[in-house]
Amino acid sequence: VTARAKSIGINPWPHNVLRHSFISYRLAITQNIAQVAQEAGTSVEKIESNYDEKASKKDAEAWFSVFPTV
């Protein structure tokens, strides 16, 4: 991932960026903080303290629709 990120100009690759994105976008889709906390293996309190920016459902659906080319 790091080499690919550098090749497209993302340097440095942010720490835990995929985890943070998953939590933010999953929360936008489910609107269920307890469910997302369980899925991500973290606590409701941690999500509340670290994920104060709201992602839109439209952006979340776009994020989850990305698949690798074969």
Short mmCIF file of C-alpha atoms in Angstrom, two decimals:
data_model
loop_
_atom_site.label_atom_id
_atom_site.label_comp_id
_atom_site.label_asym_id
_atom_site.label_seq_id
_atom_site.Cartn_x
_atom_site.Cartn_y
_atom_site.Cartn_z
CA VAL A 1 0.00 0.00 0.00
CA THR A 2 2.75 2.45 0.88
CA ALA A 3 4.52 2.14 -2.49
CA ARG A 4 1.24 2.61 -4.35
CA ALA A 5 0.33 5.58 -2.15
CA LYS A 6 3.69 7.22 -2.89
CA SER A 7 3.25 6.60 -6.61
CA ILE A 8 0.00 8.59 -6.63
CA GLY A 9 1.31 11.38 -4.42
CA ILE A 10 0.07 10.31 -0.97
CA ASN A 11 3.20 10.57 1.11
CA PRO A 12 3.28 9.86 3.93
CA TRP A 13 0.47 7.33 4.11
CA PRO A 14 -1.54 8.47 7.17
CA HIS A 15 -1.40 6.14 10.18
CA ASN A 16 -4.52 3.92 10.37
CA VAL A 17 -6.14 5.76 7.46
CA LEU A 18 -8.10 2.72 6.26
CA ARG A 19 -9.35 1.95 9.78
CA HIS A 20 -10.40 5.55 10.32
CA SER A 21 -12.13 5.63 6.95
CA PHE A 22 -13.94 2.37 7.62
CA ILE A 23 -15.25 3.60 10.97
CA SER A 24 -16.32 7.01 9.66
CA TYR A 25 -18.07 5.67 6.58
CA ARG A 26 -19.59 2.63 8.29
CA LEU A 27 -21.06 4.92 10.92
CA ALA A 28 -22.57 7.09 8.18
CA ILE A 29 -24.29 4.05 6.70
CA THR A 30 -25.46 2.27 9.86
CA GLN A 31 -26.08 5.25 12.15
CA ASN A 32 -25.35 2.72 14.91
CA ILE A 33 -22.26 3.59 16.94
CA ALA A 34 -22.45 0.47 19.13
CA GLN A 35 -22.55 -1.82 16.09
CA VAL A 36 -19.62 -0.06 14.44
CA ALA A 37 -17.62 -0.16 17.68
CA GLN A 38 -18.14 -3.92 17.86
CA GLU A 39 -17.28 -4.43 14.18
CA ALA A 40 -14.11 -2.34 14.52
CA GLY A 41 -13.04 -3.84 17.84
CA THR A 42 -13.13 -0.57 19.72
CA SER A 43 -15.37 1.23 22.18
CA VAL A 44 -18.25 3.62 21.71
CA GLU A 45 -16.31 6.14 23.79
CA LYS A 46 -13.26 5.89 21.51
CA ILE A 47 -15.39 6.46 18.42
CA GLU A 48 -17.13 9.42 20.05
CA SER A 49 -13.81 11.00 20.99
CA ASN A 50 -11.95 10.33 17.72
CA TYR A 51 -14.57 10.49 15.00
CA ASP A 52 -16.35 13.79 15.50
CA GLU A 53 -16.45 14.65 11.78
CA LYS A 54 -19.54 13.29 10.11
CA ALA A 55 -19.22 11.54 6.78
CA SER A 56 -22.14 11.70 4.40
CA LYS A 57 -24.05 8.57 3.45
CA LYS A 58 -23.39 9.36 -0.22
CA ASP A 59 -19.62 9.50 0.37
CA ALA A 60 -19.80 6.32 2.45
CA GLU A 61 -21.60 4.43 -0.31
CA ALA A 62 -18.97 5.60 -2.80
CA TRP A 63 -16.15 4.51 -0.48
CA PHE A 64 -17.62 1.01 0.00
CA SER A 65 -18.22 0.61 -3.75
CA VAL A 66 -14.50 0.68 -4.62
CA PHE A 67 -13.21 -2.70 -5.73
CA PRO A 68 -9.80 -3.67 -7.08
CA THR A 69 -9.46 -4.36 -10.77
CA VAL A 70 -8.55 -7.89 -11.65
#
